[in-house]
Coordinates of C-alpha atoms in Angstrom, one line a residue:
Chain A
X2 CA -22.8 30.2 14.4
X3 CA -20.9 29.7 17.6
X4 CA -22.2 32.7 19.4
X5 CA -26.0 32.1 17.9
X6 CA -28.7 29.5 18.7
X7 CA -30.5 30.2 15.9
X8 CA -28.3 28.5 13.3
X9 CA -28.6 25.1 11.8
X10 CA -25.7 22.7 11.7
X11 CA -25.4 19.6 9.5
X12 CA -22.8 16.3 10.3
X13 CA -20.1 17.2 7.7
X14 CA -20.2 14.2 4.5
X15 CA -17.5 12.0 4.2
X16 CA -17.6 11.7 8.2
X17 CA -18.7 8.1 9.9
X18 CA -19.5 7.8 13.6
X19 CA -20.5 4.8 15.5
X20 CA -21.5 3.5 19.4
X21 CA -18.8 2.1 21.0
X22 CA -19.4 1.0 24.5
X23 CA -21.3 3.8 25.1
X24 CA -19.1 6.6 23.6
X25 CA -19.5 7.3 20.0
X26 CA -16.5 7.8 17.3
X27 CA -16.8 9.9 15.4
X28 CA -14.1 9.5 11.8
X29 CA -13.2 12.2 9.1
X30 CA -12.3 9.7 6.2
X31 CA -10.9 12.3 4.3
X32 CA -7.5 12.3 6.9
X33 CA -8.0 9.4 9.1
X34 CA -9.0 11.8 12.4
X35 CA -10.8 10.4 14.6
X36 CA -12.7 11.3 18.0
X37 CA -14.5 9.8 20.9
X38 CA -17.5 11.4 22.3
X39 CA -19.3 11.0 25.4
X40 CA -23.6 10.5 25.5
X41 CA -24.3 14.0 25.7
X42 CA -21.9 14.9 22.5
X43 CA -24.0 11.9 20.4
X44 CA -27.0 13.5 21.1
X45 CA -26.0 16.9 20.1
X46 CA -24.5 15.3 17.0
X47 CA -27.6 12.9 16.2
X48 CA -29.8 16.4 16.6
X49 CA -27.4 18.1 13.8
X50 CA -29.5 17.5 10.9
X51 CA -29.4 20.1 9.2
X52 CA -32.8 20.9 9.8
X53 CA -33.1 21.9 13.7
X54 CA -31.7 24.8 15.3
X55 CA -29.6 25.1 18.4
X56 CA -32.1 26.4 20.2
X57 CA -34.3 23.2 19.9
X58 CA -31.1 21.0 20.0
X59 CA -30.7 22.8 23.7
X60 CA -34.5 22.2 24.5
X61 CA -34.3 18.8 23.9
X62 CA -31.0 17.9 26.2
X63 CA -32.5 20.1 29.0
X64 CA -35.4 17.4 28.3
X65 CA -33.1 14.9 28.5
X66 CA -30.5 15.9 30.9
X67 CA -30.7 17.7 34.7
X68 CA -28.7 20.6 34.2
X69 CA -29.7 24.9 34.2
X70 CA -30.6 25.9 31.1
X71 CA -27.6 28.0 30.9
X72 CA -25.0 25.7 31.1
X73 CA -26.4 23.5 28.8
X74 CA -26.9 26.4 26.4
X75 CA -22.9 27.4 27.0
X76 CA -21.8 23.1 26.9
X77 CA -23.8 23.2 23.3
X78 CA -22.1 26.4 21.9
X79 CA -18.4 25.2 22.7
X80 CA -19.1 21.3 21.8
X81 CA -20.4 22.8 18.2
X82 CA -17.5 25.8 18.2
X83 CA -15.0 22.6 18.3
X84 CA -17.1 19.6 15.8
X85 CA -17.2 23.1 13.5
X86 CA -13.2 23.8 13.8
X87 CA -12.4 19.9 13.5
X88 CA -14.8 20.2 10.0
X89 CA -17.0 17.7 11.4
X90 CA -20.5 19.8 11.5
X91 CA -20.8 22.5 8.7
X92 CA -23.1 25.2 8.8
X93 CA -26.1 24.6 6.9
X94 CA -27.3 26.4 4.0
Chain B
X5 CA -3.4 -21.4 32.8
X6 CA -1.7 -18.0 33.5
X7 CA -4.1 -15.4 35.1
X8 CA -3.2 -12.8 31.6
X9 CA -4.5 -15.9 29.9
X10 CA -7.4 -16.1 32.1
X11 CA -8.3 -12.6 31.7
X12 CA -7.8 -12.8 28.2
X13 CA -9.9 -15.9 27.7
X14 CA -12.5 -14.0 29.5
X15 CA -12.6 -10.9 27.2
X16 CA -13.0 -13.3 24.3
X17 CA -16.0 -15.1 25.7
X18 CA -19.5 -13.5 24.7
X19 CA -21.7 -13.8 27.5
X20 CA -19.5 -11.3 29.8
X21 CA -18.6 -13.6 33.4
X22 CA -18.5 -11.8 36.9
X23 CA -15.5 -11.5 38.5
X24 CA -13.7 -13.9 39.7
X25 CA -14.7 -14.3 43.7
X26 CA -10.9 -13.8 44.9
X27 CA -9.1 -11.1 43.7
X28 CA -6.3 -12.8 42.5
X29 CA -6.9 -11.3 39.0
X30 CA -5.9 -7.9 39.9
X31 CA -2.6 -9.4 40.3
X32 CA -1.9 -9.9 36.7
X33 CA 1.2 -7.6 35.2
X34 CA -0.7 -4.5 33.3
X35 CA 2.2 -4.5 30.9
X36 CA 2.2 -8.3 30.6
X37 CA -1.4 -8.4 30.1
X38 CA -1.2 -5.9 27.4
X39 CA 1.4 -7.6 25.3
X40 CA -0.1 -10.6 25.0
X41 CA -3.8 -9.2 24.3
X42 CA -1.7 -7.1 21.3
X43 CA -0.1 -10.6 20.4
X44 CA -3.5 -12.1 20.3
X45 CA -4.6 -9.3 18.8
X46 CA -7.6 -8.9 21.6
X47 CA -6.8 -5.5 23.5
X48 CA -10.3 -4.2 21.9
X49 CA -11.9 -7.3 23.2
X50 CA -10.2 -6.7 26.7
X51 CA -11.7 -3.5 27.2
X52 CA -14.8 -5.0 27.1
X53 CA -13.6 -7.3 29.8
X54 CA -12.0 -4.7 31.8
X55 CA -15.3 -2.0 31.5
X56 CA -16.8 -5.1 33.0
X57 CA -14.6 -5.4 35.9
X58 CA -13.8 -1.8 36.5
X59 CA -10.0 -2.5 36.9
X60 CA -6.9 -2.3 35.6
X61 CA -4.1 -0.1 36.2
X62 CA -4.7 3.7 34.9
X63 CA -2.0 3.5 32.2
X64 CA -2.8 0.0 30.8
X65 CA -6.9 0.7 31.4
X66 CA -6.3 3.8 29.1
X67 CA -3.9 2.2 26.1
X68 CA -6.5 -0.3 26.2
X69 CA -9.4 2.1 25.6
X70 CA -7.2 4.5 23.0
X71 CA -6.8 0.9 21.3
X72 CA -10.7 0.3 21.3
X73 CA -11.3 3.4 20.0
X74 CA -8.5 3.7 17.4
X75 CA -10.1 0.2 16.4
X76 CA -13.9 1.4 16.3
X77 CA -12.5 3.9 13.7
X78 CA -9.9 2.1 11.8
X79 CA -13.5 -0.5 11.3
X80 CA -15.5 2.6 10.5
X81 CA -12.9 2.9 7.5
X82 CA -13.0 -0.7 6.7
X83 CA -16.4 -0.9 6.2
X84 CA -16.6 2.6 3.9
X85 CA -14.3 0.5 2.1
X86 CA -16.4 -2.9 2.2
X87 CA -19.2 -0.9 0.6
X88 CA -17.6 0.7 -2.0
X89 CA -16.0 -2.2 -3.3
X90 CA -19.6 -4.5 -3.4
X91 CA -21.2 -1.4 -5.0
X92 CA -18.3 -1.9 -7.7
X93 CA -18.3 -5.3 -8.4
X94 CA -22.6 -5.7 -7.9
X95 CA -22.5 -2.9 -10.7
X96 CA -20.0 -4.9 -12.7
X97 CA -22.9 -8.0 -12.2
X98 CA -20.0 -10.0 -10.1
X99 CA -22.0 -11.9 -7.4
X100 CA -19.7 -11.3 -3.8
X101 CA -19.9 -12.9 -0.4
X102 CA -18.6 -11.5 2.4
X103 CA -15.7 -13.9 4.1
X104 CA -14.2 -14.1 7.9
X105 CA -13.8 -10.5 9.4
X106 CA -16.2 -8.7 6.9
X107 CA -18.8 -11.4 7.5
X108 CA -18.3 -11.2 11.3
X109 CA -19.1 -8.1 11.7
X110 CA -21.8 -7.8 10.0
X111 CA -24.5 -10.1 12.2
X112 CA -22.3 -11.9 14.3
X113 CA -20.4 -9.2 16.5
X114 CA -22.9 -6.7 18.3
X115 CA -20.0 -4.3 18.9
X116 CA -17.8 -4.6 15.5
X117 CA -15.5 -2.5 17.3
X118 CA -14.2 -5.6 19.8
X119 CA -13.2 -7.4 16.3
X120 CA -9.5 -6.2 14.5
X121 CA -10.2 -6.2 10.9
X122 CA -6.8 -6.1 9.3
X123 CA -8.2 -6.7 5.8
X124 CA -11.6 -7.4 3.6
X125 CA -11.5 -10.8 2.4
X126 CA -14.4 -11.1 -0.6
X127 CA -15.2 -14.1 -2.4
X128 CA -16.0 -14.3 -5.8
X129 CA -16.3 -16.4 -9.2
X130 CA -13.5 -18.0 -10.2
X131 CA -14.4 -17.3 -13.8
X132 CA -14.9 -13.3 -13.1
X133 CA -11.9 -13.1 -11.1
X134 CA -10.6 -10.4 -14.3
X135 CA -14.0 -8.8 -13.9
X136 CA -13.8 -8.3 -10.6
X137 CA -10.5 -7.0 -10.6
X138 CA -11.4 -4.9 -12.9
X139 CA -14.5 -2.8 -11.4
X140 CA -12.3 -3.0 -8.2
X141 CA -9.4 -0.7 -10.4
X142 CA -12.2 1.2 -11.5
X143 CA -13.4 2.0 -7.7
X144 CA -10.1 3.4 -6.9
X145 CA -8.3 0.4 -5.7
X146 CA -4.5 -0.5 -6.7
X147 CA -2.4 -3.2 -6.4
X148 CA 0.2 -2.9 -3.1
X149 CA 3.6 -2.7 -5.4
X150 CA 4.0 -1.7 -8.9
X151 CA 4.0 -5.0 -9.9
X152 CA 0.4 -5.6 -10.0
X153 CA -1.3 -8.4 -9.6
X154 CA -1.0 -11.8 -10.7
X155 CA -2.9 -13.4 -13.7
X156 CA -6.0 -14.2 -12.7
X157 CA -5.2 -18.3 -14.2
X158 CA -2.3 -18.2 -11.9
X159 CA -4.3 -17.2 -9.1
X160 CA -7.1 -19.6 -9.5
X161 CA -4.1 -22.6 -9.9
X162 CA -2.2 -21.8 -7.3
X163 CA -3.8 -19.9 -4.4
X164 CA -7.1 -19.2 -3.0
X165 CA -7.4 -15.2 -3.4
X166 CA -5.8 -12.4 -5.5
X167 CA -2.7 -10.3 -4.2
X168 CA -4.8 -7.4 -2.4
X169 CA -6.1 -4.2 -3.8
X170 CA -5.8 -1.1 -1.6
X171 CA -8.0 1.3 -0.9
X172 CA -5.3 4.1 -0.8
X173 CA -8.6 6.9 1.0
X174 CA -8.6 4.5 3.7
X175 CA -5.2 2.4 3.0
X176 CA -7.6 -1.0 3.3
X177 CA -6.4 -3.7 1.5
X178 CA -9.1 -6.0 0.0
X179 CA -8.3 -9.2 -1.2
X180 CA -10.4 -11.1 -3.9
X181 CA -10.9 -15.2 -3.2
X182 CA -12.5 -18.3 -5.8
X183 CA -11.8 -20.3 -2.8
X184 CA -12.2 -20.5 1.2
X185 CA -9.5 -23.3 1.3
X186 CA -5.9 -23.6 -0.3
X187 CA -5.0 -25.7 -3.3
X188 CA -4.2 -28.5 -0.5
X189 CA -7.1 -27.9 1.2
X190 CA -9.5 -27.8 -1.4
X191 CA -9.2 -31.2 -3.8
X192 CA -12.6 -32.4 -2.4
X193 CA -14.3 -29.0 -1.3
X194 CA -16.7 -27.7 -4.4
X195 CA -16.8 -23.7 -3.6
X196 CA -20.2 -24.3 -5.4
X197 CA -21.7 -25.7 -2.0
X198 CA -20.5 -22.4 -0.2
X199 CA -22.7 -20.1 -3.1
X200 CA -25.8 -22.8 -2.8
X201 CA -26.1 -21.8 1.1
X202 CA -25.1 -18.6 1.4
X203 CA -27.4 -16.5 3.0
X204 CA -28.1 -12.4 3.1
X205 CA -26.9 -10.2 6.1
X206 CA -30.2 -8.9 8.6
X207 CA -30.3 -6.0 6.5
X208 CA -30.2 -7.6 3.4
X209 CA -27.0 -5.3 2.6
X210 CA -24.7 -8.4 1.7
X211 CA -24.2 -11.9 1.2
X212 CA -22.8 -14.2 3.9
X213 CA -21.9 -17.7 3.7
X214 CA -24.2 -19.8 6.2
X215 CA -23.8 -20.4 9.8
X216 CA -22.2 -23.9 9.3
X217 CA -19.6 -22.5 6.3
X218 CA -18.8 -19.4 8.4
X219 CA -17.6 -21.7 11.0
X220 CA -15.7 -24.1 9.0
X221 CA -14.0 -21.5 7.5
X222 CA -12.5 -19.4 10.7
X223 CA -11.9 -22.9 12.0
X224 CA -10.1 -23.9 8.9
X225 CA -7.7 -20.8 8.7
X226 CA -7.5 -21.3 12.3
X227 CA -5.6 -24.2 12.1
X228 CA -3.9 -23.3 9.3
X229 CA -2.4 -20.0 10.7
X230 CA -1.0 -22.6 13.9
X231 CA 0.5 -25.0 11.3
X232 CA 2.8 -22.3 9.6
X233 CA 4.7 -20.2 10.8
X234 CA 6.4 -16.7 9.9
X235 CA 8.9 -14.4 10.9
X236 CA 7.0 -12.2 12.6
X237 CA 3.9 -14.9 13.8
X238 CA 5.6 -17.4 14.6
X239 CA 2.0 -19.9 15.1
X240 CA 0.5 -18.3 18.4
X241 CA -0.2 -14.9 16.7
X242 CA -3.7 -13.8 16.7
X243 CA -5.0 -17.0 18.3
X244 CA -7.3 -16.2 20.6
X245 CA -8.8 -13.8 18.5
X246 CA -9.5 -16.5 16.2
X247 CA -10.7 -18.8 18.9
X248 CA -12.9 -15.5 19.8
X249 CA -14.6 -15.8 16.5
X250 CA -15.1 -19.5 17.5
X251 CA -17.0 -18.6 20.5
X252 CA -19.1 -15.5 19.3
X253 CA -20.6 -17.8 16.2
X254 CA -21.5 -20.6 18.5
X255 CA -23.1 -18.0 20.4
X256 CA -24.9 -16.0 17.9
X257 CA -25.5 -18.6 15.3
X258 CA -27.9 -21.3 15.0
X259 CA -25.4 -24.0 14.3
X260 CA -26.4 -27.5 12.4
X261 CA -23.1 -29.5 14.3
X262 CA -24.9 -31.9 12.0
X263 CA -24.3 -30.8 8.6
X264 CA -21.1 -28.7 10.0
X265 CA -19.7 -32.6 10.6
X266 CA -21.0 -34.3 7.5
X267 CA -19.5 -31.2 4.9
X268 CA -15.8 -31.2 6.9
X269 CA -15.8 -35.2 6.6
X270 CA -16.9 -34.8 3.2
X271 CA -14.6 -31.8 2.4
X272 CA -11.6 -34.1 4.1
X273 CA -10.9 -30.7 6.1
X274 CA -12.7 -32.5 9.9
X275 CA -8.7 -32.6 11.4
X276 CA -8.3 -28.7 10.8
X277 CA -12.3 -28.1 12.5
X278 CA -11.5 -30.6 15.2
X279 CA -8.5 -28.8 16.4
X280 CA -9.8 -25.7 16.4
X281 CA -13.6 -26.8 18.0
X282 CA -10.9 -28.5 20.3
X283 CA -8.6 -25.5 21.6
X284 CA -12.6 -23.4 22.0
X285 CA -13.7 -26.2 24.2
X286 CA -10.5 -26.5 26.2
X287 CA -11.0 -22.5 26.9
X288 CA -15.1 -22.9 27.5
X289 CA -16.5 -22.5 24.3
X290 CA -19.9 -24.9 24.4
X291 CA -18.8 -27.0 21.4
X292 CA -21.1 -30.6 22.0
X293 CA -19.5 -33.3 22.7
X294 CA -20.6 -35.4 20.2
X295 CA -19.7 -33.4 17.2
X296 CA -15.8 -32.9 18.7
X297 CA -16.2 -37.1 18.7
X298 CA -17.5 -37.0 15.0
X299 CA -14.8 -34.3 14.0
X300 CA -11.9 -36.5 15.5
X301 CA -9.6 -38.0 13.2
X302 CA -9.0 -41.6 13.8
X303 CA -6.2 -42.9 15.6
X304 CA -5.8 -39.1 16.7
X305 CA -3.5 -38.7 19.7
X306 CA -5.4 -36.9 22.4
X307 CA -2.5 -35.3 23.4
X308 CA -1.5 -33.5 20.2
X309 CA -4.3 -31.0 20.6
X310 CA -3.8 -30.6 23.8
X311 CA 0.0 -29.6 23.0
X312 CA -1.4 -27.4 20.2
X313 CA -3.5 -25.4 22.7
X314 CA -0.6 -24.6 25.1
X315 CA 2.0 -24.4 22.5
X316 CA 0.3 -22.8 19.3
X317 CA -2.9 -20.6 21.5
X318 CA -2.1 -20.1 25.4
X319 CA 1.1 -18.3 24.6
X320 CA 2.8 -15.6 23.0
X321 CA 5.3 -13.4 22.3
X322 CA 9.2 -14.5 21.3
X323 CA 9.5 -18.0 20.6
X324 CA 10.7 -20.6 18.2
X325 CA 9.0 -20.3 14.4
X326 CA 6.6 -23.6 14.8
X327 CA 8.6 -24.9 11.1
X328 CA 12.0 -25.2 13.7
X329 CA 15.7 -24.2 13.8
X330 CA 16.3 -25.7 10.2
X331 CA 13.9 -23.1 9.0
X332 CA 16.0 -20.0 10.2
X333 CA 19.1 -20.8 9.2
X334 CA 18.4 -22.6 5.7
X335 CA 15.4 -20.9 4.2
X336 CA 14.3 -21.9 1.0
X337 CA 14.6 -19.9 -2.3
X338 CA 10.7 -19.3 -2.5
X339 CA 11.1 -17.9 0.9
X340 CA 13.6 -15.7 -0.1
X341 CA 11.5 -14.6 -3.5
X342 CA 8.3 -13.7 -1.6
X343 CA 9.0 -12.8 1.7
X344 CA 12.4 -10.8 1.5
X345 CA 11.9 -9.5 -2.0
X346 CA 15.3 -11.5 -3.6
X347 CA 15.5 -11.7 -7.1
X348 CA 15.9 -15.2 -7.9
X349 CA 18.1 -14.7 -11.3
X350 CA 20.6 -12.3 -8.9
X351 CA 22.6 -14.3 -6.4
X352 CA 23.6 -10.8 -4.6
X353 CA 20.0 -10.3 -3.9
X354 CA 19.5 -13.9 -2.7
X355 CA 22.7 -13.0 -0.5
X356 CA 21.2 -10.1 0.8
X357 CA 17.5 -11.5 1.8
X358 CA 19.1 -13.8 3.3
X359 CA 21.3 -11.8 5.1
X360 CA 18.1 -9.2 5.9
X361 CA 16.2 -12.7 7.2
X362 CA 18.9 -13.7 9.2
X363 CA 19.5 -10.8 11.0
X364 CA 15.5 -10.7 12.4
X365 CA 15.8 -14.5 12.8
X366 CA 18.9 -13.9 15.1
X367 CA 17.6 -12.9 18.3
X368 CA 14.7 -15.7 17.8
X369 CA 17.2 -18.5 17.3
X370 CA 19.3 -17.5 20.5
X371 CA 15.9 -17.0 22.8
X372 CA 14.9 -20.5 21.5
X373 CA 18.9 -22.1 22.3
X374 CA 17.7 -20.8 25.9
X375 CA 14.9 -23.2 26.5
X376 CA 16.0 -26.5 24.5
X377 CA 12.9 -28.1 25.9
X378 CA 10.6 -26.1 24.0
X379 CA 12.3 -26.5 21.1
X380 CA 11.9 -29.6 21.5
X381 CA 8.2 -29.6 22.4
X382 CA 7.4 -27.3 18.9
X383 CA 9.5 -29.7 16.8
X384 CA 7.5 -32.5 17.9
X385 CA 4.6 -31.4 17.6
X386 CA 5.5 -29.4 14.4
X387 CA 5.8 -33.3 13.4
X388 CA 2.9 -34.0 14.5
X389 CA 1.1 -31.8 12.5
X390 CA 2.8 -32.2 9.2
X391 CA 0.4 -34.4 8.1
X392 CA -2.4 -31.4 7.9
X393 CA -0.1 -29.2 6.5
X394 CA 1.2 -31.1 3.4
X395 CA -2.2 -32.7 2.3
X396 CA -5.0 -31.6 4.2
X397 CA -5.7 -35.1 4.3
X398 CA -6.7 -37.1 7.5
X399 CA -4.5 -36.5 10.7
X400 CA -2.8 -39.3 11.8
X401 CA -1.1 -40.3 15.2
X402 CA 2.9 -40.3 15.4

């Protein structure tokens, strides 16, 4: 899925996030990991649902956010490459 | 008052203040400032202080924020915890309320991630103590050691919660209370009154005790923490954290100073809330007036509490145990049994606690000998506190 905006990612279970003065952590219960990301990560994650594809997750930070199309498109593929390598998004079925 | 202290009383107070118009703030020692906020245990509250004031150095501005953080998710855990174990005991039909930490960050703290949580403290029946107990083993949680835990009659006689279950997924220890108040504390505090006026959380999720019990408890266990002293406490330990708590319920809550006065006369418990209303005032906290007059034991000496704010909460770090040099060198057997795991039937395991206590109590006992004056100052007012300590009974001037 790294490569493709057409896949769906979910927010792996058994992981907890939460605001915290205006970062969000994010925390794998099953080891005790941890991680702090910034606004544009929590949207990204907040838009893993499991039901919308990157492309739309892309479409709706270039909504949101003033930046070419293309480098939001890249930012979104390598924040996702690294929440899927840390186990914290899954691909969905 | 020291500007770390300054800064630090700051962080703890709700409504954010500007910075100070000179600058002298910026002089406070980074390191300095960050040992005592870990004393106090308020470096998550600092950061909120220090976002505020967009300074500190770059090393102590980022162990602060890596402490925030650490804390958001080490409360994260906590709370996965919290849940489980009310799931477990509502399904074994044990009625639970939510107690200090757990309760304050449910409605009281907007960021629960300012707030160190160090355990879940969960009241329940007296009578269903066993019960309780029980769905918690069921759930996954242990005793610490492999000694388990006391009887629950034992319990119930001599203390006011259980020896803690742990959570071992997220090591969070959770500790089951039939009372808010020690066996001292407690001879004319029904725990009934606490269950008539509980109240639900926003959400409905859990069970809090009201505004007015919420307070008398932190204030309680406030004063109780700068009464006794440990080895590794020592009576200013967590203070301001505790005076934090203070200051973000008066803040948050809609407080009847009213009935909060009638139930700690009632309860005999108005010397422990009056000293710890007192030390939030003397740092800012809008306590009225008039109930800190009501609260006041009689024949008080002003000066006590003001000793026990600059002794036992505007300090920190290496000093005297608030119990005095008698308690470091001759410890008593029950100290021996439960903090430095002696066998009392073995004299070569008494001989060897003590010699394990000793050697930590060392380097305290010389730092003391160096400034005989404060000794002198904790003893006193050590003294003057006794009272509080051995009968929870009115305080009275010495």
């Amino acid at each position: 899925v790294t490569g493709s905006l057409d896949g769906r990612l979910r927010r792996q279970e058994g992981v907890l996030a939460q605001e915290a003065q205006g970062q969000t952590v994010l925390l794998r219960l099953a080891d005790g990991g941890y991680y702090a990301i910034d606004e544009v990560g929590a949207c990204i994650w907040a838009l893993c649902d499991g039901e919308t594809p990157l492309t739309e997750v892309v479409t709706a930070l270039c909504a949101q956010f003033e930046a070419p199309q293309a480098v939001i498109t890249a930012d979104v593929l390598e924040f996702v490459a690294e929440l899927l390598r840390e186990q914290l998004l899954v691909e969905s079925a | 008052m020291s500007m770390e202290f300054a800064l630090l009383v700051d962080a703890i107070t709700p409504a954010v203040p500007p910075p100070p118009a000179d600058d002298a703030w910026r002089r406070a020692p980074g390191d300095r400032l960050l040992r005592t906020a870990a004393w106090h245990r308020v470096v998550p509250m600092l950061h909120r202080r220090l976002l505020a004031l967009r300074w500190a150095p770059t090393t102590v501005r980022d162990a602060i924020e890596d402490a925030y953080l650490a804390n958001a998710a080490r409360n994260l855990a906590v709370m996965a915890s919290l849940r489980d174990a009310v799931d477990a005991l509502e399904a074994a039909a044990v009625p639970v309320m939510l107690l200090k930490g757990a309760a304050l960050l449910q409605d009281v703290y907007p960021d629960p991630a300012v707030r160190e949580l160090l355990d879940l403290d969960l009241l329940v029946p007296g009578d269903q103590l066993e019960v309780a107990d029980a769905a918690l083993g069921a759930a996954g949680f242990r005793p610490e050691s492999d000694g388990g835990a006391a009887p629950a009659q034992e319990v119930r006689a001599g203390h006011h919660h259980a020896a803690p279950l742990v959570d071992h997924r997220t090591m969070t220890a959770v500790e089951l209370h039939h009372h808010v108040a020690m066996a001292s504390e407690r001879r004319h505090f029904p725990i009934d009154d606490l269950w008539r006026r509980a109240r639900p959380t926003a959400d409905g999720a859990f069970l809090l005790p009201s505004a007015e019990d919420l307070l008398l408890h932190v204030c309680v266990h406030f004063t109780r923490n700068r009464l006794g002293g440990s080895h590794d406490r020592r009576g200013s330990g967590g203070a301001l954290a505790q005076v934090g708590d203070v200051a973000w319920i008066v803040h948050r809550e809609r407080i009847d100073w009213k009935l909060l006065v009638d139930v700690a006369l009632d309860y005999q418990l108005h010397g422990h809330v009056y000293l710890a209303l007192y030390a939030a005032h003397a740092v800012g906290v809008p306590v009225p007036a008039s109930a800190l007059e009501a609260l006041r034991p009689a024949g008080l000496d002003a000066r006590v509490a003001r000793r026990l704010v600059a002794l036992r909460v505007l300090r920190d770090g290496e000093h005297l145990p608030v119990r005095g040099l008698r308690w470091i060198v001759a410890p008593g057997r029950r100290a021996l049994e439960r903090g430095w795991d002696a066998d009392p039937a073995s004299a070569m395991s008494m001989a060897g606690a003590y010699v394990r206590r000793a050697r930590v109590q060392l380097p305290l006992a010389r730092s003391a000998l160096r400034r005989p004056w404060t000794v002198v100052a904790d003893h006193r007012l050590s003294a003057q506190l006794k009272p509080l300590e051995m009968s929870g009974e009115e305080l009275t001037s010495r």
